[in-house]
Short mmCIF file of C-alpha atoms and ligand atoms in Angstrom, two decimals:
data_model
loop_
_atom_site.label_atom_id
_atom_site.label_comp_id
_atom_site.label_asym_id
_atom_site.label_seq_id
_atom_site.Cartn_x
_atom_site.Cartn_y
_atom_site.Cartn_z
CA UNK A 175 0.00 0.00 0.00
CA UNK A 176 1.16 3.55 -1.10
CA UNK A 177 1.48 6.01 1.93
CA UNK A 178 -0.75 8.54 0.02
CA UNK A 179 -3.67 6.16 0.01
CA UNK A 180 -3.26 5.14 3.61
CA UNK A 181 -3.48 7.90 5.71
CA UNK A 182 -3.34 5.09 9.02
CA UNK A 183 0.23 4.67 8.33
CA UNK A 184 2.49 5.32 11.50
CA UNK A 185 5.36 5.80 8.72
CA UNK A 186 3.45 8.62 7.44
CA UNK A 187 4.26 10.32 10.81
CA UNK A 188 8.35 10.63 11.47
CA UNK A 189 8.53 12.00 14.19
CA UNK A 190 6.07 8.94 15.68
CA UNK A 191 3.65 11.33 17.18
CA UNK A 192 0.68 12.95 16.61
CA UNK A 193 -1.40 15.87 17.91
CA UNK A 194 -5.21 14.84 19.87
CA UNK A 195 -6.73 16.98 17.11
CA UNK A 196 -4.89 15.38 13.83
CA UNK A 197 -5.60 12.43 15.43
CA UNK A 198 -9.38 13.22 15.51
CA UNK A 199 -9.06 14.73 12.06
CA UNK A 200 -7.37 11.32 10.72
CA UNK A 201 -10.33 9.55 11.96
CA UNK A 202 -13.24 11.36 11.33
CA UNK A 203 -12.42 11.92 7.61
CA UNK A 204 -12.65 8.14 7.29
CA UNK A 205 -15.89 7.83 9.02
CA UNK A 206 -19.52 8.38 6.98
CA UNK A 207 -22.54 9.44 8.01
CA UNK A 208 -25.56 7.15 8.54
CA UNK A 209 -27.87 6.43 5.92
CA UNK A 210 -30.05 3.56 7.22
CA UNK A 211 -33.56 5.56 8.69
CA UNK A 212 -35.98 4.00 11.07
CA UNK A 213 -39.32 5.38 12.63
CA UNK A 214 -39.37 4.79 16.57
CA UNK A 215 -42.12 5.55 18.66
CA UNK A 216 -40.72 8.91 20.27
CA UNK A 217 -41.36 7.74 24.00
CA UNK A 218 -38.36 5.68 22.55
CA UNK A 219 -36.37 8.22 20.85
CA UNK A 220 -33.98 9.06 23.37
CA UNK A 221 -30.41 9.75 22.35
CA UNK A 222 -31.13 9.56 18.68
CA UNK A 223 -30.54 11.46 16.17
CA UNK A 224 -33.64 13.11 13.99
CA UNK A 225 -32.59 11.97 10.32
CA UNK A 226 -35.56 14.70 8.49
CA UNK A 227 -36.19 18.22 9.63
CA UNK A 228 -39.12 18.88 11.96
CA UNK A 229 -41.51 21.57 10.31
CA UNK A 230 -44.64 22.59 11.83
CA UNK A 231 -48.05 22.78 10.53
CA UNK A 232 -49.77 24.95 13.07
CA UNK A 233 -48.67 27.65 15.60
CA UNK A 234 -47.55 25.94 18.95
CA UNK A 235 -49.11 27.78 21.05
CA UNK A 236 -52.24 27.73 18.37
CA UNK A 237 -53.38 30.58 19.90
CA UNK A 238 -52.65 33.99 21.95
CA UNK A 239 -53.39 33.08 25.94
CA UNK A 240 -52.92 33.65 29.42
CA UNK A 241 -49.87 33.15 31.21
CA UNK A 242 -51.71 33.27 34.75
CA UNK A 243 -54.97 33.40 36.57
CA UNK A 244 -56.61 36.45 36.41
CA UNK A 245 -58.39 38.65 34.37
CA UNK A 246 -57.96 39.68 30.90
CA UNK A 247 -58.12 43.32 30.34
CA UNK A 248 -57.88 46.08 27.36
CA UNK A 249 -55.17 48.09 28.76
CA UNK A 250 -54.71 50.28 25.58
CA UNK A 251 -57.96 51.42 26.58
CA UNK A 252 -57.13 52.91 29.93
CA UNK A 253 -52.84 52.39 30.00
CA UNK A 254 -50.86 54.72 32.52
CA UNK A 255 -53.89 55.59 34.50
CA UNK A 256 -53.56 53.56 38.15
CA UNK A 257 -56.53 52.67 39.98
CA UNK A 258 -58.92 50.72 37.69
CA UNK A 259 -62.95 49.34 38.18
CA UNK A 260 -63.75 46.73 35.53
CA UNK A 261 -66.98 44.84 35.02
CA UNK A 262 -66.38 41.10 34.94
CA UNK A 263 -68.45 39.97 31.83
CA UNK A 264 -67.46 36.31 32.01
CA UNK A 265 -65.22 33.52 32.66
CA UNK A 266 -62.76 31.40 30.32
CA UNK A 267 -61.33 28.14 31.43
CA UNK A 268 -57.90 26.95 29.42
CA UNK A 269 -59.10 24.81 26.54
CA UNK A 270 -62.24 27.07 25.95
CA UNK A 271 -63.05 30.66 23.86
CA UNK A 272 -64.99 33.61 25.64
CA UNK A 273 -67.39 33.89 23.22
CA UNK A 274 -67.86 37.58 22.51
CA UNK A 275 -65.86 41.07 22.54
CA UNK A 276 -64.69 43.02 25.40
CA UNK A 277 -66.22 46.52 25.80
CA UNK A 278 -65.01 49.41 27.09
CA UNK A 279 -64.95 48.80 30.86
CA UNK A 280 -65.52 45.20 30.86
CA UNK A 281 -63.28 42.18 32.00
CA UNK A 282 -63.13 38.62 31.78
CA UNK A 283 -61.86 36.50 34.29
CA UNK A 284 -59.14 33.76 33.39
CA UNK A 285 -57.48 30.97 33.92
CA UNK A 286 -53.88 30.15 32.54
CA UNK A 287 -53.48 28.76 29.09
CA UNK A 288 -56.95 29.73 28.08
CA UNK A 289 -57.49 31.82 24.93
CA UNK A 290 -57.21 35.80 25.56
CA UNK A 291 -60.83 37.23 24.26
CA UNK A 292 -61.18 38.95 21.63
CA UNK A 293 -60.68 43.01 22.38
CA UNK A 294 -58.17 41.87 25.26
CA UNK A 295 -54.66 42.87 25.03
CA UNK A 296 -53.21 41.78 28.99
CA UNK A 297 -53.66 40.33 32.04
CA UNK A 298 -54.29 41.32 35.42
CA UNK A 299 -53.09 38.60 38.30
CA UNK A 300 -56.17 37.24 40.22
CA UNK A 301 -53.40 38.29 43.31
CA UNK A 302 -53.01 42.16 42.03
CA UNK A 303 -57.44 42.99 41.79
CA UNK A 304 -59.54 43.50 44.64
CA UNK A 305 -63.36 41.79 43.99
CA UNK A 306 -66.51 42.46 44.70
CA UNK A 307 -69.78 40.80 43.04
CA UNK A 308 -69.03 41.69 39.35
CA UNK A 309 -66.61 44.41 39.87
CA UNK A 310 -63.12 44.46 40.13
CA UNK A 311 -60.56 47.35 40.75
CA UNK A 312 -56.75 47.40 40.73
CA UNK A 313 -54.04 49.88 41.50
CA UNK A 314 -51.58 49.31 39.70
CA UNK A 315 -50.37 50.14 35.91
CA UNK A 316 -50.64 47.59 33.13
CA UNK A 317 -48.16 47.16 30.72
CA UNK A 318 -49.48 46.37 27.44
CA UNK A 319 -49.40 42.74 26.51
CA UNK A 320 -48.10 41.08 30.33
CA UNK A 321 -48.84 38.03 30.92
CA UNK A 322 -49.59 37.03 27.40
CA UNK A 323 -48.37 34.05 25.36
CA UNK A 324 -48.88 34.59 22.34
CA UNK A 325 -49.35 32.40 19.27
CA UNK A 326 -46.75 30.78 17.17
CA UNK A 327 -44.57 32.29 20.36
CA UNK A 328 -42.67 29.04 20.28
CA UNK A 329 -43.06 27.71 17.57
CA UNK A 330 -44.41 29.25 14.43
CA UNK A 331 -46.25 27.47 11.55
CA UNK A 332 -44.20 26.61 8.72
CA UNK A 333 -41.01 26.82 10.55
CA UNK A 334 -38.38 24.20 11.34
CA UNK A 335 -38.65 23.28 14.72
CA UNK A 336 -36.07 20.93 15.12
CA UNK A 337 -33.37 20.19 12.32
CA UNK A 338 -31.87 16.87 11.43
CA UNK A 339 -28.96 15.57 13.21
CA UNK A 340 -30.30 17.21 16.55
CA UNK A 341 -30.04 14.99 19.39
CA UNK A 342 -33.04 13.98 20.69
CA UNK A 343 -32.90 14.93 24.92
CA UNK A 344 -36.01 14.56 27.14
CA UNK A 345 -36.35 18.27 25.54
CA UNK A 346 -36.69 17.81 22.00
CA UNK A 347 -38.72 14.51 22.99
CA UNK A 348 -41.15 17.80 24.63
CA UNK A 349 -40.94 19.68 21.87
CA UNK A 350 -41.96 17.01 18.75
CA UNK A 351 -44.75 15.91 21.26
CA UNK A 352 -46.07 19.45 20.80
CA UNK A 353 -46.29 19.03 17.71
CA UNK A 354 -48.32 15.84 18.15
CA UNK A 355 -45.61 13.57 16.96
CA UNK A 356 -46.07 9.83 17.71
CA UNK A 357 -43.45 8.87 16.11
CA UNK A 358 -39.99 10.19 14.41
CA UNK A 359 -37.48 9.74 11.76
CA UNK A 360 -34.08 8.96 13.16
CA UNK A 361 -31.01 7.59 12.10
CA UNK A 362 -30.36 3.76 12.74
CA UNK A 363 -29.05 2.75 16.41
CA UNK A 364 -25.07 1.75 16.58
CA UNK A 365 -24.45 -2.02 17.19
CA UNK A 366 -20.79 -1.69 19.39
CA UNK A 367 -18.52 -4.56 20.03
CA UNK A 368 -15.87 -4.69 22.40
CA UNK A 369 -13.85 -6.94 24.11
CA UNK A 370 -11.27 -7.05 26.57
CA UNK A 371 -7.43 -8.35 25.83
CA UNK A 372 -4.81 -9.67 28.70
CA UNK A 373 -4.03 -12.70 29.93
CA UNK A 374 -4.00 -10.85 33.56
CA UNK A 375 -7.53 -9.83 32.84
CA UNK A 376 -10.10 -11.69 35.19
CA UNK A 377 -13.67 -12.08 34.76
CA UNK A 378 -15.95 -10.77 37.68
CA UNK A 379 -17.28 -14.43 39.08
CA UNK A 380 -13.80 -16.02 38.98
CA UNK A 381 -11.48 -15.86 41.71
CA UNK A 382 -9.22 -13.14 41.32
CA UNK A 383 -5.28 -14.94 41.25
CA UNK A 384 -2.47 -13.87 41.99
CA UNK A 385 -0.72 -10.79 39.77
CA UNK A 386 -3.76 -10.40 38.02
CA UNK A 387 -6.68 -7.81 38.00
CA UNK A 388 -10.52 -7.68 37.55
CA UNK A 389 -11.77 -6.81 33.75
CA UNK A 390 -12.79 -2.91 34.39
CA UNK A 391 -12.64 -1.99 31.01
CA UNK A 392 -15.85 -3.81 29.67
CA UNK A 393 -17.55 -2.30 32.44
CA UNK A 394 -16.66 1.65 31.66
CA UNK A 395 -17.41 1.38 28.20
CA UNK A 396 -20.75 -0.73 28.35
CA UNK A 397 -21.60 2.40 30.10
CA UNK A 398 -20.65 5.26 28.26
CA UNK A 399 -21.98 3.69 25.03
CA UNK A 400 -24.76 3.18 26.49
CA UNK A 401 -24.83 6.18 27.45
CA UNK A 402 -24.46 7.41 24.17
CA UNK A 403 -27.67 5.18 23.11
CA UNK A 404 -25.60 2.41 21.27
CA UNK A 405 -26.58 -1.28 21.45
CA UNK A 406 -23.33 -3.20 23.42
CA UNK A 407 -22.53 -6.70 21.59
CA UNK A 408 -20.07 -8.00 24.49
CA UNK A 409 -17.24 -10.34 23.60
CA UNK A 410 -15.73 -10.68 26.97
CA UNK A 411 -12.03 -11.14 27.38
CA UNK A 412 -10.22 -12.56 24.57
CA UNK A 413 -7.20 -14.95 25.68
CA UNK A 414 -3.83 -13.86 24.43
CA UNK A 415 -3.78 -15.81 21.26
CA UNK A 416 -3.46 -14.89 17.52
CA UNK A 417 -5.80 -17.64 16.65
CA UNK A 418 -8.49 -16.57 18.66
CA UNK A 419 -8.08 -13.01 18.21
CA UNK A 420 -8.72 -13.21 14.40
CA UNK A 421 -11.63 -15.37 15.05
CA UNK A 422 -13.09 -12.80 17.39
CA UNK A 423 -11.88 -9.58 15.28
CA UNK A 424 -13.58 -11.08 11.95
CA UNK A 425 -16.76 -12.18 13.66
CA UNK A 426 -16.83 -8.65 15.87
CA UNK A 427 -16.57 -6.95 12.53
CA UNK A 428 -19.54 -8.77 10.69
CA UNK A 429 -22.11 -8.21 13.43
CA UNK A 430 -21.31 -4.66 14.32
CA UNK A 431 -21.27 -1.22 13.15
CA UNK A 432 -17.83 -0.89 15.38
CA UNK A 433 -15.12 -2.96 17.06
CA UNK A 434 -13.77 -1.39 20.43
CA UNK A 435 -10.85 -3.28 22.18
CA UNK A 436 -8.90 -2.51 25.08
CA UNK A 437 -4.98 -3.28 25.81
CA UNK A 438 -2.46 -4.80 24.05
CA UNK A 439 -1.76 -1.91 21.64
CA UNK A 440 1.71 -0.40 23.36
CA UNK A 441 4.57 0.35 21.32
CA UNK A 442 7.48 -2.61 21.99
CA UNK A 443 4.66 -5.01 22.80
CA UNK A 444 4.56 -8.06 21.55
CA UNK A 445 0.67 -8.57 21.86
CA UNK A 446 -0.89 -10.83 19.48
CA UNK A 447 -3.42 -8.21 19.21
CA UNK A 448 -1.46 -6.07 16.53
CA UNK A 449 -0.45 -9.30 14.72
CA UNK A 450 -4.03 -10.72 14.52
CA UNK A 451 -5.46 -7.02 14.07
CA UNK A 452 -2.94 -6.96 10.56
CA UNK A 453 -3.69 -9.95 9.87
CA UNK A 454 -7.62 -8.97 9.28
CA UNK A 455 -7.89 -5.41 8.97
CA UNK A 456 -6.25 -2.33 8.06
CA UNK A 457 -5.09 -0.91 11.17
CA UNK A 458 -2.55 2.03 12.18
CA UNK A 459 -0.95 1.96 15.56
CA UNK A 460 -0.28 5.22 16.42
CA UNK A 461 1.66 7.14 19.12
CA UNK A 462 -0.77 10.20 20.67
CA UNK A 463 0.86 13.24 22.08
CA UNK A 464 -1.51 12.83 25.13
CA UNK A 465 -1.37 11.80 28.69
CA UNK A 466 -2.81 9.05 29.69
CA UNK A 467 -3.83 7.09 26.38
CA UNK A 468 -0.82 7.46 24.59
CA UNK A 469 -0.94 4.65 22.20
CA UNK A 470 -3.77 4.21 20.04
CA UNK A 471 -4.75 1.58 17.64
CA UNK A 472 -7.38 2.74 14.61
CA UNK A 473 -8.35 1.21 11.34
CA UNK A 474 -11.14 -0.33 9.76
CA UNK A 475 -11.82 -4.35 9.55
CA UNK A 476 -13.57 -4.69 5.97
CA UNK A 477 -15.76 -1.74 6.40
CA UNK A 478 -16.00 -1.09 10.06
CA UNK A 479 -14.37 0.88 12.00
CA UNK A 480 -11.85 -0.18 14.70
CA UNK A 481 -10.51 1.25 17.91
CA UNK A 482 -7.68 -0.31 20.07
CA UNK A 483 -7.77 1.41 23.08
CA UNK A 484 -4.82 1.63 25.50
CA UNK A 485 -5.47 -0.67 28.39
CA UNK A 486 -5.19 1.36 31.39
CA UNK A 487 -8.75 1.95 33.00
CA UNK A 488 -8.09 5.91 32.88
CA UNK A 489 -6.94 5.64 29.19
CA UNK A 490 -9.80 3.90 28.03
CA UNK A 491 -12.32 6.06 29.42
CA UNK A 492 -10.37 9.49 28.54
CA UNK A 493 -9.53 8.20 24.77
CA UNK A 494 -13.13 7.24 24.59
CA UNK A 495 -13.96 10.40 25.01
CA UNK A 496 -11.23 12.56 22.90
CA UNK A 497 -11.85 9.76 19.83
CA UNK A 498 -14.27 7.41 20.20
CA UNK A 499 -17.37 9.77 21.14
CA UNK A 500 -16.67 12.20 18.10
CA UNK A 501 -16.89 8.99 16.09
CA UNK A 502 -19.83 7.76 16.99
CA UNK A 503 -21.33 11.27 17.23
CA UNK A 504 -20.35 10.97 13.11
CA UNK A 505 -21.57 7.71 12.79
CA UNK A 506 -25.14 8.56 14.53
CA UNK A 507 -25.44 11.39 12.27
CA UNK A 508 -23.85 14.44 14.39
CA UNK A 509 -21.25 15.73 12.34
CA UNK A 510 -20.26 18.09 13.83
CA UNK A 511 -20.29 17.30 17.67
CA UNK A 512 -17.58 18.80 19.90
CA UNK A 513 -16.93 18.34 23.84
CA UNK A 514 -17.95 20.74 25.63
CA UNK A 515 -15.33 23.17 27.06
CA UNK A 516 -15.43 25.91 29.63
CA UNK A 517 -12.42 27.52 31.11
CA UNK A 518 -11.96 27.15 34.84
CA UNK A 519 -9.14 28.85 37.46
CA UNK A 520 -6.82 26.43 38.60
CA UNK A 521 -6.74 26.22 42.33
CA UNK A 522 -3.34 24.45 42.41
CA UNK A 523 0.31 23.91 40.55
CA UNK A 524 -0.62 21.62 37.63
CA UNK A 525 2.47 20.02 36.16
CA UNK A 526 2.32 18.94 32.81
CA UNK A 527 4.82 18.88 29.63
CA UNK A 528 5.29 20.73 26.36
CA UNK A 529 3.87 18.65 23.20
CA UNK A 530 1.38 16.81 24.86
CA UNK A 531 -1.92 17.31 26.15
CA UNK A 532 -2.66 16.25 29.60
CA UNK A 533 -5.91 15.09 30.64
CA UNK A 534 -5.95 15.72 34.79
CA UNK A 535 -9.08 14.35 36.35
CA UNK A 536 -10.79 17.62 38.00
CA UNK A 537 -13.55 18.51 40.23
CA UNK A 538 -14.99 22.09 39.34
CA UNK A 539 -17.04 24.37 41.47
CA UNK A 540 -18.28 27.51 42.10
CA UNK A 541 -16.25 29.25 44.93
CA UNK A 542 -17.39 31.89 47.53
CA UNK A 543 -16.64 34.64 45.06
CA UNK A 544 -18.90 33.04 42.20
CA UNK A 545 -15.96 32.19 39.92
CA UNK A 546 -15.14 28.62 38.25
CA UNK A 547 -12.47 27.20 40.09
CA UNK A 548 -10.84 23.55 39.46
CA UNK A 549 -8.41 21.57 41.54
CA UNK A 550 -7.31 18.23 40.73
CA UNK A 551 -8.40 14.81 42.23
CA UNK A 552 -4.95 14.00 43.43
CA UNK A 553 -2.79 11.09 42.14
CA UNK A 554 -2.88 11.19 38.25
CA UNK A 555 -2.16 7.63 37.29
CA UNK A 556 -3.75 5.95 34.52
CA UNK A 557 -4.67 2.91 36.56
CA UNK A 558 -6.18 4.94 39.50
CA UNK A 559 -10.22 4.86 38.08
CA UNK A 560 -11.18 6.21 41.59
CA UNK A 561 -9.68 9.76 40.26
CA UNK A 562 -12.74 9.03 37.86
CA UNK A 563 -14.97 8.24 40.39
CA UNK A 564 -14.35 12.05 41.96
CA UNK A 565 -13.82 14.15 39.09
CA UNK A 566 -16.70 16.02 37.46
CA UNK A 567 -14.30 16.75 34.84
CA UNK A 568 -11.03 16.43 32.77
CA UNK A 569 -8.56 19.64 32.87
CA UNK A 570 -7.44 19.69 29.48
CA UNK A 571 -3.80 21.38 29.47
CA UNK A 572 -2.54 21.78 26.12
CA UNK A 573 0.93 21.53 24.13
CA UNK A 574 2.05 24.27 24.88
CA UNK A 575 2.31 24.59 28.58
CA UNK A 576 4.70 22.83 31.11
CA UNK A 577 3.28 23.46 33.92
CA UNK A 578 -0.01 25.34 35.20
CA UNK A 579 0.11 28.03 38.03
CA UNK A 580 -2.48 28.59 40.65
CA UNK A 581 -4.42 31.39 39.68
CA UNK A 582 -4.29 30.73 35.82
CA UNK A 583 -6.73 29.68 33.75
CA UNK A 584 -7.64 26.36 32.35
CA UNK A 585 -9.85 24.25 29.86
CA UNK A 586 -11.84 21.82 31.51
CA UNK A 587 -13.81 19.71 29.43
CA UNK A 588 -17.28 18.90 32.21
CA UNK A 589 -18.47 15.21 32.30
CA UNK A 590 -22.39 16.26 31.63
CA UNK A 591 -21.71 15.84 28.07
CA UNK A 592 -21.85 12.13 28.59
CA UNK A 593 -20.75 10.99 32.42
P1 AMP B 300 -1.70 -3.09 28.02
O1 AMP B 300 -2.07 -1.90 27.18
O2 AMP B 300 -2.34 -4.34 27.58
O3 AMP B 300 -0.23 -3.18 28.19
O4 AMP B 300 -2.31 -2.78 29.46
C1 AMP B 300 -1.91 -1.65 30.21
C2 AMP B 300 -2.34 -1.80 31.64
O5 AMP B 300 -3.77 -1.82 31.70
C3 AMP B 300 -1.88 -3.10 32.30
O6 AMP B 300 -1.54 -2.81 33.63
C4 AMP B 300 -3.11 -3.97 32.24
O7 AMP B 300 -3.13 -4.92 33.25
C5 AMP B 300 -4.22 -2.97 32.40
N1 AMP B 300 -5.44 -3.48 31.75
C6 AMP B 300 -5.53 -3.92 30.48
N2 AMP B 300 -6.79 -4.33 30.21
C7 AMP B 300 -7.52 -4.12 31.34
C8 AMP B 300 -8.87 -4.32 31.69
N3 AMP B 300 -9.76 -4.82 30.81
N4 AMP B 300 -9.29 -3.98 32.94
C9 AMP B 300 -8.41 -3.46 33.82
N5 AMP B 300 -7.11 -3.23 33.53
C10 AMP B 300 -6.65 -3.56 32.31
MG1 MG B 301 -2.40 -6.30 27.75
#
């Protein structure tokens, strides 16, 4: 193969590194978007993505109405003059029409979400009018059009409500029911396999010998992909043979719409993960300027996409989320996803060093002065998931910097997208 056509070769890259972003530019240009469509009944359309615009046929509200009890007034007809007596000509309950015109004078007492009458402009609060038989008076001044929804205020007819490739949250799930949606156009769900590598790796139910350690890494990415709405095909942990790592990599590929695997991709390794992985597909391993999750394995097995993530339980979970989740986020029709990033003060001496991005678990908070602040969660290993377990966030501290003062400002990138 020529090194123009394969942009996955690690030759391609002399100096043997490469940047978190070329890294997620590398991959996404090799990923499509979905074509496959499926209707789903929109109670079950959580964490899909809409595949067709959303346009509306009416005006949500359909019509101008009251934002509170009280009583619908003309204010035009008497605005900037306090102290009011109104005759109350009627009642309208929400779902119902006053059926008539206000007069000069006249009121109409309301209750919220029902349709203002015709001639009304406002609303007086039941709280703000003083009552008596079929008279009311107030004191103080209306303003023109309070307490008012008005029509087509959120949503008007003919317009896009929601555009394809949003991500349907409980709020868009609101939103298309307001429309009367029973169902919705979305893009097909994403089948994920993964498996686990490492003949130290022990699965929960066994006893746990000597040297080795429980199987973690099946267990944080179940989560965030399903999380992220995918179905999880689980191939449990794959002994440390070539044999029956091709087996499992060709069969992985066939039934999903990605293969996710976890150790056994370090440079100087002699895993038979990289052997059976060349062996079947077309795979790059590639060194990441990033701490943890420096090595990285990506390529494609016939037509689906691959990811060998590092092993370390930290690594996994914070290269998910740099690669993996921008992938998918492709893949499930979001082009164009990001993580989210705010920037936070550190609260402490960060070290770090130039050409690599550090991830730092980090807890954020609001301090007593009302400013973002982050600290770290301590100890910084890659095998130390309990700086997961406390951190609300990653602090992302890029190339460029060696070290991070107290007092300076820093990119955190805030679980809520996903964790
Ligand atoms: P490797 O990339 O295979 O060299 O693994 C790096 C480190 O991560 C080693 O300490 C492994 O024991 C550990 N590790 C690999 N896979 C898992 C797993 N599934 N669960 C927990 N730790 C793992
Ligand atoms: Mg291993």
């Amino acid at each position: 193969m020529s090194r123009s056509t394969n942009c996955f070769d690690p030759i391609a890259n002399p100096g043997g590194m490469l940047s978190v972003a070329e890294s997620v530019e590398r991959i996404l240009a090799k990923i499509t978007q979905p074509t496959q469509i499926e209707m789903v009944a929109l109670s079950q359309a959580q964490n899909r993505v809409l595949a067709q615009d959303q346009v509306s046929s009416f005006n949500v509200p359909q019509h101008t109405n009251s934002a509170m009890d009280g009583y619908a007034v003309c204010a035009g007809q008497f605005a900037h003059q306090a102290s009011q007596t109104l005759k109350v000509v009627g009642q309208v309950f929400a779902g119902n029409a006053f059926n008539g015109t206000l007069a000069q004078g006249e009121a109409v007492e309301i209750m919220t979400g029902a349709a203002l009458p015709d001639g009304a402009d406002s609303i007086v609060i039941r709280e703000a009018v003083q009552r008596d038989g079929d008279l009311i008076t107030f004191s103080d001044t209306v303003n023109i059009g309070q307490h008012v929804r008005q029509k087509g205020e959120d949503i008007k007819a003919g317009s896009v409500a929601l555009s394809a490739g949003c991500l349907i949250r409980p709020q868009e799930q609101g939103l298309l029911a307001s429309l009367g949606k029973q169902q919705v156009a979305v893009f097909e769900q994403l089948s994920v396999a993964i498996f686990s590598t490492g003949d130290e790796v022990v699965a929960q139910g066994q006893p746990l010998p000597e040297n080795c350690i429980y199987d973690t890494n099946r267990f944080t990415l179940t989560g965030l992909l399903q999380r992220m709405g995918c179905r999880v095909i689980d191939l449990g942990i794959i002994e440390d043979s070539q044999a029956s790592m091709e087996q499992v990599l060709s069969r992985a590929a066939t039934q999903a719409d990605m293969v996710i695997s976890s150790g056994g991709v370090s440079m100087g390794r002699a895993d038979y993960i990289k052997q059976a992985l060349e062996a079947v597909g077309e795979i790059a391993f590639w060194r990441v300027a990033m701490r943890p999750g420096r090595p990285l394995a990506f390529g494609s097995l016939g037509s689906t996409p691959f990811f060998g993530l590092p092993g370390n339980p930290v690594a996994v979970m914070v290269t998910f989320l740099q690669f993996v989740q921008p992938t998918l986020r492709k893949m499930m029709g979001q082009p164009d996803w990001q993580p989210h990033k705010m920037t936070a003060i550190a609260q402490e001496t960060i070290k770090s060093r130039e050409g690599r991005i550090d991830y730092s678990r980090g807890v954020y908070r609001i301090n007593d002065q009302g400013e973002l602040v982050v600290q770290t969660t301590g100890a910084q290993g890659s095998g130390i998931l309990t700086s997961m377990v406390q951190a609300n966030c990653l602090i992302e501290i890029k190339e460029q910097y060696s070290q991070i003062e107290a007092g300076d400002r820093v990119l955190i990138q805030p679980f809520s997208d996903l964790l």
